[in-house]
Amino acid sequence: MVKLEETPLPGVGVRHDFDGRFGKRVGVITHRDGRREIFVSRRDDPDACGQSIVLSDEEAEAMADLLGGSTITRHVSRLSQDIEGLAMDWVSLPGISPYAGRLLGDTMMRTRTGASIVAIMRDGHAVPAPGPEFPLRAGDTLVVVGTPEGVVRAANLLNGGA
Amino acid sequence: MPLAQLFLELGAVILALAFVGRAAGRLGITPIPLYLLAGIGLGAFMSLGDAPTEFIHIGAEIGAVLLLFTLGLEYTSQELRDNLRANRQVGLLDLGLNFTPGLLAGFALGFPPLAAVLLGGVTYLTSSGIASKVLGDLGRLGNRETPVILSVCVLEDVAMAAYLPVVAALLIGGTLIAIEINLLVALAAFALAFFLALRYGHVLSRLMNVQSNEALLLSVFGLVLVVAGVADLLKVSAAIGAFLVGIALSGEVAERARGLIEPLRDLFAAVFFVFFGLQLDLSSVPGVLLPALGLAAVTSATKFMTGWWGAARAGVQTRGRFRAGTTLIARGEFSILIAGLGLELVPTLGPLAAVYVLLTAILGPVLARFDAQLAPLFDRKLREVRA
């Protein structure tokens, strides 16, 4: 975890900063009026700002989205690595798939690949533990769990490959 | 006096200020010292009629009140409490180092004691306006020494809030007993108002928070003037009443009020500085030049030490310490305000303060700008001292 330091700036706002891993102090000043100021310290003078950028409220939000987005992705990919020998993937069912419009049981997924379909995402909802009589539709996202190889084979099968 | 002449003269004065303000922006400095010069120039080369002078006089009073009010708005009561607790030592050092030279110089110049106390106030108060402008313009808000600089300014402002009512009470004069009673009344009123502002500020803030900007502007401006008037009746100093209203307002209403009052403050504050310049007797300037130079040299050094020490305590390196020291050197609006109180005691106090403010307001920001070139100088000297 990054150790954030909070310093009140009377009459201005609040400063949050931390000593970055690559030798620079990085911080954000939240001004009273909502503006955010991102700054990095100078390398030769860590007490001083080398560069600072003032962002409006909305720009700061967009910036946070950009920076935050990568954290979420990293978190998911780490999840599949954390449990050894177990993989999990989201496979979307394209229109060209042979199984679009057929029942889930028709894929004979467990028998053919060893992987299981544990849930199906459709229109933003999740259908957990779908039975064999569940009709698949193009555009569904299938949550597949199994060995890493099994998951890859399952994805190929659903996409119309071997 | 015909209205046309009044408007023409006032308009000319304000346009001159606009010109000066633009020039200051071009040079990247605050216009405060230039407004003073403009006032001095006006006094020397033009004579305004009675009506414009009257207007400028009242405008100047409103300007002083609004300056203090917006200063109070800058701080939340929480910030004041935290600062009082955390930075006592720097604050006391600041007071000792920078009030004393003014006081001693006052005595040395043969001022009456009260005028010497006023001169102490003049040399004590850093211009928070100039300091924050330097920090903002040079992109130094994220610097490590910046919280120290801001804290010193906050503590000075609190100290001034206690100092002004005391001085105001002393200025009334009279017998010793009358002075004591005035002093007690002033201090009690101030303490009560300060307590109420800290304790019940949020209630006032909620009451004042109306939706329309127009209504908010009118209620805030009206309240400030009423409280300032009451404070003046109690002989506490109108400006302090305004300061306390500023402290009491917090949160969203303070935010909005700041935006609404700022243009008004800028207008009247400029008038305030012009008025001060107008009042100055130019012929007394050569006489105060030497004392002002000496005072500026000594108190620039003591302010520098204050900032240096404060920054060192916060674990900042040489260059940052240098920046903290130099940023604090500039004196400005409040030194003028304090000197204005004593114009009748000692006629030379005004010109002395004006020249002094001009010198420090120019020296401080210029030195602050060249930290890369000048700070190593201090470092080498320091090493030599140690070796």
PDB file of C-alpha atoms in Angstrom, chain B residues 6 10 14 49-62 267-268 271 275:
ATOM      1  CA  LEU B   6     -17.688  64.184  -8.379  1.00  0.00           C
ATOM      2  CA  LEU B  10     -13.772  59.542  -8.762  1.00  0.00           C
ATOM      3  CA  ILE B  14     -10.446  54.490 -10.185  1.00  0.00           C
ATOM      4  CA  GLY B  49     -12.660  68.332  -3.930  1.00  0.00           C
ATOM      5  CA  ASP B  50     -14.346  67.691  -0.602  1.00  0.00           C
ATOM      6  CA  ALA B  51     -16.991  65.296  -1.873  1.00  0.00           C
ATOM      7  CA  PRO B  52     -14.616  62.807  -3.543  1.00  0.00           C
ATOM      8  CA  THR B  53     -12.341  62.907  -0.501  1.00  0.00           C
ATOM      9  CA  GLU B  54     -15.329  62.190   1.717  1.00  0.00           C
ATOM     10  CA  PHE B  55     -16.371  59.279  -0.476  1.00  0.00           C
ATOM     11  CA  ILE B  56     -12.834  57.919  -0.588  1.00  0.00           C
ATOM     12  CA  HIS B  57     -12.626  58.204   3.174  1.00  0.00           C
ATOM     13  CA  ILE B  58     -15.798  56.189   3.747  1.00  0.00           C
ATOM     14  CA  GLY B  59     -14.813  53.759   1.007  1.00  0.00           C
ATOM     15  CA  ALA B  60     -11.495  53.235   2.732  1.00  0.00           C
ATOM     16  CA  GLU B  61     -13.253  52.329   5.978  1.00  0.00           C
ATOM     17  CA  ILE B  62     -15.443  49.830   4.144  1.00  0.00           C
ATOM     18  CA  LEU B 267     -12.756  47.871  -5.174  1.00  0.00           C
ATOM     19  CA  PHE B 268     -12.898  49.203  -1.641  1.00  0.00           C
ATOM     20  CA  VAL B 271      -9.706  52.840  -2.357  1.00  0.00           C
ATOM     21  CA  PHE B 275      -6.692  57.001   0.771  1.00  0.00           C
TER      22      PHE B 275
END
